[in-house]
Amino acid sequence: MKSTNSGKVSGAGRQLLLGLVFGGIFGFLLQKGGVGKYHILIGQLLLRDFTVAKVMGTAIVVGMLGVFVMHWMGVVKLHIKATRIGANTIGGLIFGAGFALSAYCPGTNMTALGQGNLDALFVVAGMLAGSYLYAEVSGLTKGSIEKWGNRGELTLPDLLSIPRKPFVAMFAVAIVAGLVALAKLTIR
Amino acid sequence: MISLLAVTTATDPLSYAGPAWSPYVVGALIGVLSWLTFYFSDKAIGASSAYANVAGAIGRLVSRRHTDSLDYFKNNPPKLNWELTLVIGVLIGSFVAAWTGHEMTGEWLPPMWQARFGANSYILRMIAAFAGGLLMAFGARLGGGCTSGHGISGTLQLSVGSWIAVVCFFLGGIPVAMLLFGI
């Protein structure tokens, strides 16, 4: 790690430690949520076990309310990823196919490994290879696929021309309704 | 007939243990965790870029010149950063949760995989896990994130691209999973 001055070092060191702590909490929660388990993850893609959707849906609604309220209070910045329709679609489909083969996604793979699922080691190896392979072609994709449908930091309320505050409120209600429906319609 | 029935049951995900905690409690706490990462670290949770970081660091050991010449690593030079310590933390946190909750597995083949592909299908699992990891990392880098970065952090910020990506994760994953398990 390079550092230019001592003030930066302590700040950077603090952030590395915070990353470790937040990661620790994240991993603890993922394991308790059962999403390090092979059958729960593949069960979601087989549309039999909806644990993953329930965890994600609840995290999204709680996270959205807190992050937007803090943003409106002026205490946090948003980190909205650019919408690139071509790359999001093609990359997303490739990711999904890989997810089904491994059943562990990048975060839950470390959860699986942490609880002793040793096959996750091969997923780690595959991810290192896949990351490097992407880097090999990143010059090409940047000039092609990643330009298709590049809409910048586009959000759902922008797209629908609805002001953000009422949209967040309505969307929270919609997600909660979806979660209630999931709870009623699914066995797990 | 009895053995056939047994196999059918063993490939049903619901015949195995569920999560230790309610998915709603876990999801809500992950939501709160995202407030903390925004507030204290000015960061959104994401997992996949950490692997690219390590891949770049290994690539530099093999050929520094070539690795540094690649567009992605020019823009994202490999280094020990918040994203990487986060993923290391996930490993530790999961270990603590599984150890204290008596859920350590210590197995090379998940039971449901064994029920479908046989008790000695080590090589097949190795290939599927490696190929799956390769496709996921490639797809995540091309698509701009994974189930954490798009699936939780991007969606909670209402990013259109993240919602597109998440829908595509499932559109890509569901048919492959159904083919694998012969449904």
mmCIF file of C-alpha atoms in Angstrom:
data_model
loop_
_atom_site.group_PDB
_atom_site.id
_atom_site.type_symbol
_atom_site.label_atom_id
_atom_site.label_comp_id
_atom_site.label_asym_id
_atom_site.label_seq_id
_atom_site.Cartn_x
_atom_site.Cartn_y
_atom_site.Cartn_z
ATOM 1 C CA MET A 1 0.000 0.000 0.000
ATOM 2 C CA LYS A 2 1.331 3.407 -0.954
ATOM 3 C CA SER A 3 0.662 6.483 1.084
ATOM 4 C CA THR A 4 1.627 10.055 0.498
ATOM 5 C CA ASN A 5 1.332 11.537 3.970
ATOM 6 C CA SER A 6 0.841 10.334 7.506
ATOM 7 C CA GLY A 7 -2.616 11.910 7.887
ATOM 8 C CA LYS A 8 -3.862 9.830 4.991
ATOM 9 C CA VAL A 9 -2.342 6.666 6.386
ATOM 10 C CA SER A 10 -4.316 6.762 9.616
ATOM 11 C CA GLY A 11 -7.535 7.615 7.731
ATOM 12 C CA ALA A 12 -6.917 4.803 5.247
ATOM 13 C CA GLY A 13 -6.011 2.413 8.044
ATOM 14 C CA ARG A 14 -9.211 3.291 9.883
ATOM 15 C CA GLN A 15 -11.236 2.577 6.753
ATOM 16 C CA LEU A 16 -9.508 -0.779 6.246
ATOM 17 C CA LEU A 17 -10.421 -1.681 9.812
ATOM 18 C CA LEU A 18 -13.998 -0.455 9.340
ATOM 19 C CA GLY A 19 -14.243 -2.578 6.189
ATOM 20 C CA LEU A 20 -13.156 -5.604 8.195
ATOM 21 C CA VAL A 21 -15.691 -4.866 10.954
ATOM 22 C CA PHE A 22 -18.573 -4.192 8.545
ATOM 23 C CA GLY A 23 -17.597 -7.286 6.555
ATOM 24 C CA GLY A 24 -17.582 -9.307 9.771
ATOM 25 C CA ILE A 25 -21.123 -8.186 10.577
ATOM 26 C CA PHE A 26 -22.215 -8.820 6.974
ATOM 27 C CA GLY A 27 -20.761 -12.335 6.989
ATOM 28 C CA PHE A 28 -22.269 -13.107 10.397
ATOM 29 C CA LEU A 29 -25.701 -12.003 9.183
ATOM 30 C CA LEU A 30 -25.440 -13.835 5.851
ATOM 31 C CA GLN A 31 -24.536 -17.055 7.653
ATOM 32 C CA LYS A 32 -27.406 -16.669 10.136
ATOM 33 C CA GLY A 33 -29.721 -15.955 7.199
ATOM 34 C CA GLY A 34 -28.793 -19.338 5.738
ATOM 35 C CA VAL A 35 -27.517 -17.851 2.492
ATOM 36 C CA GLY A 36 -24.174 -19.646 2.768
ATOM 37 C CA LYS A 37 -26.051 -22.919 2.348
ATOM 38 C CA TYR A 38 -25.937 -24.543 -1.079
ATOM 39 C CA HIS A 39 -29.549 -25.797 -0.997
ATOM 40 C CA ILE A 40 -30.954 -22.421 0.039
ATOM 41 C CA LEU A 41 -29.138 -20.544 -2.737
ATOM 42 C CA ILE A 42 -29.857 -23.062 -5.494
ATOM 43 C CA GLY A 43 -33.350 -23.446 -3.995
ATOM 44 C CA GLN A 44 -34.005 -19.802 -4.820
ATOM 45 C CA LEU A 45 -33.031 -20.303 -8.468
ATOM 46 C CA LEU A 46 -35.205 -23.440 -8.543
ATOM 47 C CA LEU A 47 -38.040 -21.255 -7.188
ATOM 48 C CA ARG A 48 -38.563 -23.584 -4.207
ATOM 49 C CA ASP A 49 -36.890 -21.705 -1.353
ATOM 50 C CA PHE A 50 -37.450 -17.933 -1.204
ATOM 51 C CA THR A 51 -35.075 -17.150 1.675
ATOM 52 C CA VAL A 52 -32.769 -15.166 -0.635
ATOM 53 C CA ALA A 53 -35.610 -12.998 -1.964
ATOM 54 C CA LYS A 54 -36.869 -12.350 1.591
ATOM 55 C CA VAL A 55 -33.424 -11.323 2.841
ATOM 56 C CA MET A 56 -32.799 -9.099 -0.199
ATOM 57 C CA GLY A 57 -36.263 -7.519 -0.195
ATOM 58 C CA THR A 58 -36.102 -6.637 3.504
ATOM 59 C CA ALA A 59 -32.530 -5.323 3.188
ATOM 60 C CA ILE A 60 -33.568 -3.162 0.227
ATOM 61 C CA VAL A 61 -36.581 -1.574 1.926
ATOM 62 C CA VAL A 62 -34.818 -0.915 5.249
ATOM 63 C CA GLY A 63 -31.620 0.210 3.531
ATOM 64 C CA MET A 64 -33.460 2.477 1.095
ATOM 65 C CA LEU A 65 -35.448 4.298 3.812
ATOM 66 C CA GLY A 66 -32.391 4.923 5.990
ATOM 67 C CA VAL A 67 -29.990 5.869 3.218
ATOM 68 C CA PHE A 68 -32.415 8.285 1.505
ATOM 69 C CA VAL A 69 -33.464 9.911 4.809
ATOM 70 C CA MET A 70 -29.791 10.396 5.737
ATOM 71 C CA HIS A 71 -29.137 11.712 2.240
ATOM 72 C CA TRP A 72 -31.962 14.260 2.557
ATOM 73 C CA MET A 73 -30.577 15.280 5.967
ATOM 74 C CA GLY A 74 -27.318 15.951 4.147
ATOM 75 C CA VAL A 75 -25.210 13.465 6.104
ATOM 76 C CA VAL A 76 -24.488 10.828 3.430
ATOM 77 C CA LYS A 77 -23.667 10.880 -0.278
ATOM 78 C CA LEU A 78 -25.361 8.468 -2.652
ATOM 79 C CA HIS A 79 -23.225 6.052 -4.681
ATOM 80 C CA ILE A 80 -25.466 5.333 -7.645
ATOM 81 C CA LYS A 81 -23.892 3.056 -10.230
ATOM 82 C CA ALA A 82 -24.165 4.137 -13.844
ATOM 83 C CA THR A 83 -26.940 2.512 -15.849
ATOM 84 C CA ARG A 84 -25.460 0.818 -18.915
ATOM 85 C CA ILE A 85 -28.353 -1.145 -20.332
ATOM 86 C CA GLY A 86 -26.242 -3.363 -22.642
ATOM 87 C CA ALA A 87 -23.589 -4.229 -20.065
ATOM 88 C CA ASN A 88 -26.089 -4.599 -17.192
ATOM 89 C CA THR A 89 -28.141 -7.034 -19.287
ATOM 90 C CA ILE A 90 -25.346 -9.123 -20.827
ATOM 91 C CA GLY A 91 -23.183 -9.060 -17.689
ATOM 92 C CA GLY A 92 -26.230 -9.847 -15.544
ATOM 93 C CA LEU A 93 -27.203 -12.873 -17.641
ATOM 94 C CA ILE A 94 -23.631 -14.239 -17.617
ATOM 95 C CA PHE A 95 -23.469 -13.657 -13.867
ATOM 96 C CA GLY A 96 -26.765 -15.482 -13.376
ATOM 97 C CA ALA A 97 -25.603 -18.535 -15.331
ATOM 98 C CA GLY A 98 -22.428 -18.650 -13.237
ATOM 99 C CA PHE A 99 -24.426 -18.185 -10.037
ATOM 100 C CA ALA A 100 -26.511 -21.261 -10.898
ATOM 101 C CA LEU A 101 -23.391 -23.368 -11.590
ATOM 102 C CA SER A 102 -21.619 -22.431 -8.371
ATOM 103 C CA ALA A 103 -24.749 -21.617 -6.298
ATOM 104 C CA TYR A 104 -22.590 -19.221 -4.271
ATOM 105 C CA CYS A 105 -22.427 -15.570 -5.303
ATOM 106 C CA PRO A 106 -19.340 -13.427 -4.557
ATOM 107 C CA GLY A 107 -20.435 -12.436 -1.033
ATOM 108 C CA THR A 108 -22.181 -15.660 -0.062
ATOM 109 C CA ASN A 109 -19.225 -17.642 -1.405
ATOM 110 C CA MET A 110 -17.118 -16.249 1.446
ATOM 111 C CA THR A 111 -20.017 -17.059 3.766
ATOM 112 C CA ALA A 112 -20.061 -20.638 2.472
ATOM 113 C CA LEU A 113 -16.282 -20.913 2.885
ATOM 114 C CA GLY A 114 -16.424 -19.450 6.394
ATOM 115 C CA GLN A 115 -18.882 -22.109 7.511
ATOM 116 C CA GLY A 116 -16.727 -24.865 6.013
ATOM 117 C CA ASN A 117 -18.149 -25.466 2.518
ATOM 118 C CA LEU A 118 -14.815 -26.272 0.921
ATOM 119 C CA ASP A 119 -16.136 -26.336 -2.663
ATOM 120 C CA ALA A 120 -16.246 -22.534 -2.329
ATOM 121 C CA LEU A 121 -12.453 -22.588 -2.788
ATOM 122 C CA PHE A 122 -12.968 -23.546 -6.438
ATOM 123 C CA VAL A 123 -15.404 -20.663 -6.830
ATOM 124 C CA VAL A 124 -12.694 -18.343 -5.480
ATOM 125 C CA ALA A 125 -10.246 -19.720 -8.063
ATOM 126 C CA GLY A 126 -12.835 -19.306 -10.819
ATOM 127 C CA MET A 127 -13.581 -15.750 -9.737
ATOM 128 C CA LEU A 128 -9.914 -14.796 -9.816
ATOM 129 C CA ALA A 129 -9.628 -16.257 -13.319
ATOM 130 C CA GLY A 130 -12.856 -14.596 -14.472
ATOM 131 C CA SER A 131 -11.804 -11.222 -13.076
ATOM 132 C CA TYR A 132 -8.489 -11.374 -14.918
ATOM 133 C CA LEU A 133 -10.185 -12.576 -18.089
ATOM 134 C CA TYR A 134 -12.493 -9.560 -17.927
ATOM 135 C CA ALA A 135 -9.516 -7.257 -17.417
ATOM 136 C CA GLU A 136 -7.957 -8.796 -20.567
ATOM 137 C CA VAL A 137 -10.943 -7.736 -22.675
ATOM 138 C CA SER A 138 -11.896 -4.611 -20.695
ATOM 139 C CA GLY A 139 -10.437 -2.338 -23.360
ATOM 140 C CA LEU A 140 -12.734 -3.924 -25.948
ATOM 141 C CA THR A 141 -15.923 -4.020 -23.872
ATOM 142 C CA LYS A 142 -15.429 -0.431 -22.731
ATOM 143 C CA GLY A 143 -15.568 0.774 -26.309
ATOM 144 C CA SER A 144 -18.517 -1.419 -27.282
ATOM 145 C CA ILE A 145 -20.922 -3.207 -24.887
ATOM 146 C CA GLU A 146 -20.355 -0.728 -22.068
ATOM 147 C CA LYS A 147 -21.399 2.133 -24.348
ATOM 148 C CA TRP A 148 -24.718 0.588 -25.328
ATOM 149 C CA GLY A 149 -27.581 2.309 -23.562
ATOM 150 C CA ASN A 150 -25.317 4.343 -21.290
ATOM 151 C CA ARG A 151 -27.732 6.448 -19.262
ATOM 152 C CA GLY A 152 -25.466 7.579 -16.426
ATOM 153 C CA GLU A 153 -26.712 7.742 -12.837
ATOM 154 C CA LEU A 154 -30.334 7.065 -13.692
ATOM 155 C CA THR A 155 -32.772 6.177 -10.916
ATOM 156 C CA LEU A 156 -36.268 4.678 -11.085
ATOM 157 C CA PRO A 157 -37.975 7.959 -9.988
ATOM 158 C CA ASP A 158 -35.983 9.883 -12.654
ATOM 159 C CA LEU A 159 -37.068 7.359 -15.267
ATOM 160 C CA LEU A 160 -40.733 7.658 -14.271
ATOM 161 C CA SER A 161 -40.510 11.445 -13.705
ATOM 162 C CA ILE A 162 -41.784 11.118 -10.138
ATOM 163 C CA PRO A 163 -40.199 13.209 -7.350
ATOM 164 C CA ARG A 164 -37.873 11.094 -5.230
ATOM 165 C CA LYS A 165 -39.550 11.497 -1.822
ATOM 166 C CA PRO A 166 -43.033 10.237 -2.777
ATOM 167 C CA PHE A 167 -41.438 7.555 -4.941
ATOM 168 C CA VAL A 168 -39.378 6.210 -2.025
ATOM 169 C CA ALA A 169 -42.497 6.128 0.165
ATOM 170 C CA MET A 170 -44.589 4.360 -2.484
ATOM 171 C CA PHE A 171 -41.806 1.958 -3.368
ATOM 172 C CA ALA A 172 -41.334 1.022 0.298
ATOM 173 C CA VAL A 173 -45.038 0.160 0.513
ATOM 174 C CA ALA A 174 -44.798 -1.871 -2.709
ATOM 175 C CA ILE A 175 -41.790 -3.886 -1.497
ATOM 176 C CA VAL A 176 -43.454 -4.564 1.874
ATOM 177 C CA ALA A 177 -46.589 -5.721 0.019
ATOM 178 C CA GLY A 178 -44.378 -8.008 -2.081
ATOM 179 C CA LEU A 179 -42.748 -9.418 1.058
ATOM 180 C CA VAL A 180 -46.140 -10.036 2.676
ATOM 181 C CA ALA A 181 -47.279 -11.846 -0.481
ATOM 182 C CA LEU A 182 -44.069 -13.932 -0.477
ATOM 183 C CA ALA A 183 -44.617 -14.851 3.174
ATOM 184 C CA LYS A 184 -48.164 -15.999 2.420
ATOM 185 C CA LEU A 185 -47.424 -17.834 -0.835
ATOM 186 C CA THR A 186 -44.146 -19.607 -0.105
ATOM 187 C CA ILE A 187 -43.307 -22.545 2.135
ATOM 188 C CA ARG A 188 -39.853 -21.126 2.945
ATOM 189 C CA MET B 1 -39.319 -47.333 -6.270
ATOM 190 C CA ILE B 2 -38.469 -46.474 -2.689
ATOM 191 C CA SER B 3 -34.950 -45.434 -3.635
ATOM 192 C CA LEU B 4 -36.299 -43.349 -6.511
ATOM 193 C CA LEU B 5 -38.598 -41.552 -4.101
ATOM 194 C CA ALA B 6 -35.721 -40.985 -1.710
ATOM 195 C CA VAL B 7 -33.664 -39.396 -4.495
ATOM 196 C CA THR B 8 -36.565 -37.188 -5.511
ATOM 197 C CA THR B 9 -36.910 -35.936 -1.947
ATOM 198 C CA ALA B 10 -33.178 -35.407 -1.487
ATOM 199 C CA THR B 11 -33.039 -33.032 -4.458
ATOM 200 C CA ASP B 12 -35.766 -30.886 -2.922
ATOM 201 C CA PRO B 13 -34.113 -27.865 -1.260
ATOM 202 C CA LEU B 14 -36.859 -27.800 1.360
ATOM 203 C CA SER B 15 -35.819 -31.203 2.714
ATOM 204 C CA TYR B 16 -32.671 -29.580 4.182
ATOM 205 C CA ALA B 17 -32.259 -27.267 7.170
ATOM 206 C CA GLY B 18 -33.496 -23.696 6.822
ATOM 207 C CA PRO B 19 -31.763 -20.535 8.048
ATOM 208 C CA ALA B 20 -30.871 -20.145 11.737
ATOM 209 C CA TRP B 21 -32.516 -16.735 11.932
ATOM 210 C CA SER B 22 -35.601 -15.272 10.256
ATOM 211 C CA PRO B 23 -34.732 -13.933 6.786
ATOM 212 C CA TYR B 24 -36.660 -10.749 7.619
ATOM 213 C CA VAL B 25 -34.564 -10.090 10.741
ATOM 214 C CA VAL B 26 -31.357 -10.771 8.803
ATOM 215 C CA GLY B 27 -32.495 -8.612 5.872
ATOM 216 C CA ALA B 28 -33.471 -5.718 8.141
ATOM 217 C CA LEU B 29 -30.106 -5.862 9.914
ATOM 218 C CA ILE B 30 -28.269 -5.900 6.562
ATOM 219 C CA GLY B 31 -30.321 -2.819 5.658
ATOM 220 C CA VAL B 32 -29.161 -1.118 8.871
ATOM 221 C CA LEU B 33 -25.590 -2.219 8.103
ATOM 222 C CA SER B 34 -25.849 -0.398 4.783
ATOM 223 C CA TRP B 35 -26.710 2.823 6.670
ATOM 224 C CA LEU B 36 -23.521 2.354 8.688
ATOM 225 C CA THR B 37 -21.296 1.795 5.637
ATOM 226 C CA PHE B 38 -22.720 4.916 3.950
ATOM 227 C CA TYR B 39 -22.351 6.991 7.110
ATOM 228 C CA PHE B 40 -18.992 5.839 8.470
ATOM 229 C CA SER B 41 -17.166 4.758 5.312
ATOM 230 C CA ASP B 42 -18.926 6.701 2.540
ATOM 231 C CA LYS B 43 -19.239 3.344 0.771
ATOM 232 C CA ALA B 44 -21.921 0.976 -0.472
ATOM 233 C CA ILE B 45 -21.517 -2.749 0.248
ATOM 234 C CA GLY B 46 -20.151 -4.802 -2.660
ATOM 235 C CA ALA B 47 -18.246 -8.072 -2.865
ATOM 236 C CA SER B 48 -17.096 -8.850 -6.400
ATOM 237 C CA SER B 49 -14.459 -6.149 -6.955
ATOM 238 C CA ALA B 50 -12.360 -7.600 -4.100
ATOM 239 C CA TYR B 51 -11.733 -10.693 -6.234
ATOM 240 C CA ALA B 52 -10.612 -8.515 -9.157
ATOM 241 C CA ASN B 53 -8.279 -6.756 -6.772
ATOM 242 C CA VAL B 54 -6.626 -10.022 -5.748
ATOM 243 C CA ALA B 55 -6.594 -11.245 -9.371
ATOM 244 C CA GLY B 56 -4.745 -8.062 -10.332
ATOM 245 C CA ALA B 57 -2.263 -8.442 -7.476
ATOM 246 C CA ILE B 58 -1.495 -12.028 -8.541
ATOM 247 C CA GLY B 59 -1.307 -10.925 -12.184
ATOM 248 C CA ARG B 60 1.254 -8.300 -11.204
ATOM 249 C CA LEU B 61 3.422 -10.968 -9.574
ATOM 250 C CA VAL B 62 3.343 -12.990 -12.789
ATOM 251 C CA SER B 63 3.666 -10.110 -15.245
ATOM 252 C CA ARG B 64 3.542 -6.616 -13.858
ATOM 253 C CA ARG B 65 3.907 -4.963 -17.252
ATOM 254 C CA HIS B 66 1.080 -6.880 -18.874
ATOM 255 C CA THR B 67 -1.274 -6.525 -15.898
ATOM 256 C CA ASP B 68 -0.669 -2.775 -15.653
ATOM 257 C CA SER B 69 -1.347 -2.427 -19.382
ATOM 258 C CA LEU B 70 -4.913 -3.744 -19.063
ATOM 259 C CA ASP B 71 -7.645 -1.128 -19.144
ATOM 260 C CA TYR B 72 -9.480 -2.365 -16.043
ATOM 261 C CA PHE B 73 -6.371 -2.423 -13.867
ATOM 262 C CA LYS B 74 -5.302 1.003 -15.163
ATOM 263 C CA ASN B 75 -8.546 2.397 -13.760
ATOM 264 C CA ASN B 76 -8.648 0.089 -10.725
ATOM 265 C CA PRO B 77 -5.077 -0.560 -9.627
ATOM 266 C CA PRO B 78 -4.910 -3.601 -7.317
ATOM 267 C CA LYS B 79 -4.456 -2.594 -3.693
ATOM 268 C CA LEU B 80 -5.492 -3.471 -0.170
ATOM 269 C CA ASN B 81 -8.677 -1.439 0.170
ATOM 270 C CA TRP B 82 -11.995 -1.267 2.047
ATOM 271 C CA GLU B 83 -13.696 -3.610 -0.428
ATOM 272 C CA LEU B 84 -11.051 -6.280 0.134
ATOM 273 C CA THR B 85 -11.068 -6.093 3.942
ATOM 274 C CA LEU B 86 -14.881 -6.232 3.770
ATOM 275 C CA VAL B 87 -14.755 -9.581 1.973
ATOM 276 C CA ILE B 88 -12.108 -10.913 4.381
ATOM 277 C CA GLY B 89 -14.441 -9.804 7.182
ATOM 278 C CA VAL B 90 -17.314 -11.786 5.618
ATOM 279 C CA LEU B 91 -15.205 -14.943 5.841
ATOM 280 C CA ILE B 92 -14.418 -14.323 9.519
ATOM 281 C CA GLY B 93 -17.960 -13.267 10.430
ATOM 282 C CA SER B 94 -19.454 -16.322 8.790
ATOM 283 C CA PHE B 95 -16.986 -18.567 10.600
ATOM 284 C CA VAL B 96 -17.938 -17.023 13.945
ATOM 285 C CA ALA B 97 -21.660 -17.372 13.203
ATOM 286 C CA ALA B 98 -21.355 -20.989 12.059
ATOM 287 C CA TRP B 99 -19.002 -21.978 14.891
ATOM 288 C CA THR B 100 -21.130 -20.466 17.652
ATOM 289 C CA GLY B 101 -24.336 -21.683 15.999
ATOM 290 C CA HIS B 102 -23.014 -25.254 15.513
ATOM 291 C CA GLU B 103 -23.452 -25.067 11.732
ATOM 292 C CA MET B 104 -19.893 -25.807 10.597
ATOM 293 C CA THR B 105 -19.954 -28.192 7.632
ATOM 294 C CA GLY B 106 -16.385 -29.090 6.633
ATOM 295 C CA GLU B 107 -17.452 -30.793 3.411
ATOM 296 C CA TRP B 108 -16.311 -30.710 -0.216
ATOM 297 C CA LEU B 109 -19.726 -31.595 -1.620
ATOM 298 C CA PRO B 110 -23.007 -30.048 -0.465
ATOM 299 C CA PRO B 111 -25.552 -32.799 0.430
ATOM 300 C CA MET B 112 -28.072 -31.641 -2.180
ATOM 301 C CA TRP B 113 -25.375 -31.701 -4.863
ATOM 302 C CA GLN B 114 -24.479 -35.264 -3.772
ATOM 303 C CA ALA B 115 -28.122 -36.313 -3.962
ATOM 304 C CA ARG B 116 -28.246 -35.123 -7.572
ATOM 305 C CA PHE B 117 -24.782 -35.961 -8.925
ATOM 306 C CA GLY B 118 -23.548 -38.763 -6.667
ATOM 307 C CA ALA B 119 -21.424 -39.063 -3.538
ATOM 308 C CA ASN B 120 -18.165 -39.104 -5.521
ATOM 309 C CA SER B 121 -18.859 -36.279 -7.959
ATOM 310 C CA TYR B 122 -15.866 -34.265 -6.778
ATOM 311 C CA ILE B 123 -14.479 -33.497 -10.228
ATOM 312 C CA LEU B 124 -17.862 -32.455 -11.592
ATOM 313 C CA ARG B 125 -18.397 -30.117 -8.620
ATOM 314 C CA MET B 126 -14.877 -28.740 -9.033
ATOM 315 C CA ILE B 127 -15.596 -27.932 -12.673
ATOM 316 C CA ALA B 128 -19.035 -26.439 -11.971
ATOM 317 C CA ALA B 129 -17.730 -24.334 -9.071
ATOM 318 C CA PHE B 130 -14.736 -23.056 -11.057
ATOM 319 C CA ALA B 131 -16.763 -22.353 -14.212
ATOM 320 C CA GLY B 132 -19.494 -20.728 -12.124
ATOM 321 C CA GLY B 133 -16.971 -18.488 -10.398
ATOM 322 C CA LEU B 134 -15.377 -17.554 -13.712
ATOM 323 C CA LEU B 135 -18.685 -16.597 -15.309
ATOM 324 C CA MET B 136 -19.842 -14.711 -12.215
ATOM 325 C CA ALA B 137 -16.687 -12.621 -11.986
ATOM 326 C CA PHE B 138 -16.720 -11.858 -15.713
ATOM 327 C CA GLY B 139 -20.412 -11.017 -15.618
ATOM 328 C CA ALA B 140 -20.091 -8.897 -12.490
ATOM 329 C CA ARG B 141 -17.235 -6.847 -13.923
ATOM 330 C CA LEU B 142 -18.986 -6.365 -17.259
ATOM 331 C CA GLY B 143 -22.369 -5.677 -15.637
ATOM 332 C CA GLY B 144 -20.935 -3.414 -12.937
ATOM 333 C CA GLY B 145 -21.634 -5.458 -9.815
ATOM 334 C CA CYS B 146 -22.894 -8.611 -8.139
ATOM 335 C CA THR B 147 -25.720 -9.704 -5.847
ATOM 336 C CA SER B 148 -24.344 -7.342 -3.172
ATOM 337 C CA GLY B 149 -23.281 -4.298 -5.200
ATOM 338 C CA HIS B 150 -26.265 -4.320 -7.559
ATOM 339 C CA GLY B 151 -28.599 -6.692 -5.697
ATOM 340 C CA ILE B 152 -28.644 -4.815 -2.390
ATOM 341 C CA SER B 153 -26.690 -1.543 -2.616
ATOM 342 C CA GLY B 154 -27.695 -0.522 -6.133
ATOM 343 C CA THR B 155 -31.327 -1.515 -5.822
ATOM 344 C CA LEU B 156 -31.761 0.268 -2.470
ATOM 345 C CA GLN B 157 -30.524 3.468 -4.164
ATOM 346 C CA LEU B 158 -33.090 2.849 -6.924
ATOM 347 C CA SER B 159 -30.491 2.615 -9.687
ATOM 348 C CA VAL B 160 -32.167 1.543 -12.923
ATOM 349 C CA GLY B 161 -29.067 -0.378 -14.046
ATOM 350 C CA SER B 162 -28.978 -2.304 -10.767
ATOM 351 C CA TRP B 163 -32.619 -3.341 -11.099
ATOM 352 C CA ILE B 164 -31.948 -4.450 -14.692
ATOM 353 C CA ALA B 165 -28.896 -6.419 -13.530
ATOM 354 C CA VAL B 166 -30.778 -8.168 -10.698
ATOM 355 C CA VAL B 167 -33.599 -9.214 -13.003
ATOM 356 C CA CYS B 168 -30.958 -10.575 -15.399
ATOM 357 C CA PHE B 169 -29.181 -12.466 -12.575
ATOM 358 C CA PHE B 170 -32.393 -14.422 -12.076
ATOM 359 C CA LEU B 171 -33.251 -14.676 -15.781
ATOM 360 C CA GLY B 172 -29.795 -16.137 -16.382
ATOM 361 C CA GLY B 173 -29.720 -18.279 -13.251
ATOM 362 C CA ILE B 174 -33.164 -19.890 -13.147
ATOM 363 C CA PRO B 175 -32.943 -21.843 -16.454
ATOM 364 C CA VAL B 176 -29.406 -23.063 -15.710
ATOM 365 C CA ALA B 177 -30.401 -24.189 -12.200
ATOM 366 C CA MET B 178 -33.471 -25.973 -13.600
ATOM 367 C CA LEU B 179 -31.357 -27.715 -16.237
ATOM 368 C CA LEU B 180 -28.838 -28.780 -13.575
ATOM 369 C CA PHE B 181 -31.520 -30.294 -11.388
ATOM 370 C CA GLY B 182 -33.555 -31.688 -14.253
ATOM 371 C CA ILE B 183 -36.766 -29.822 -13.587
#
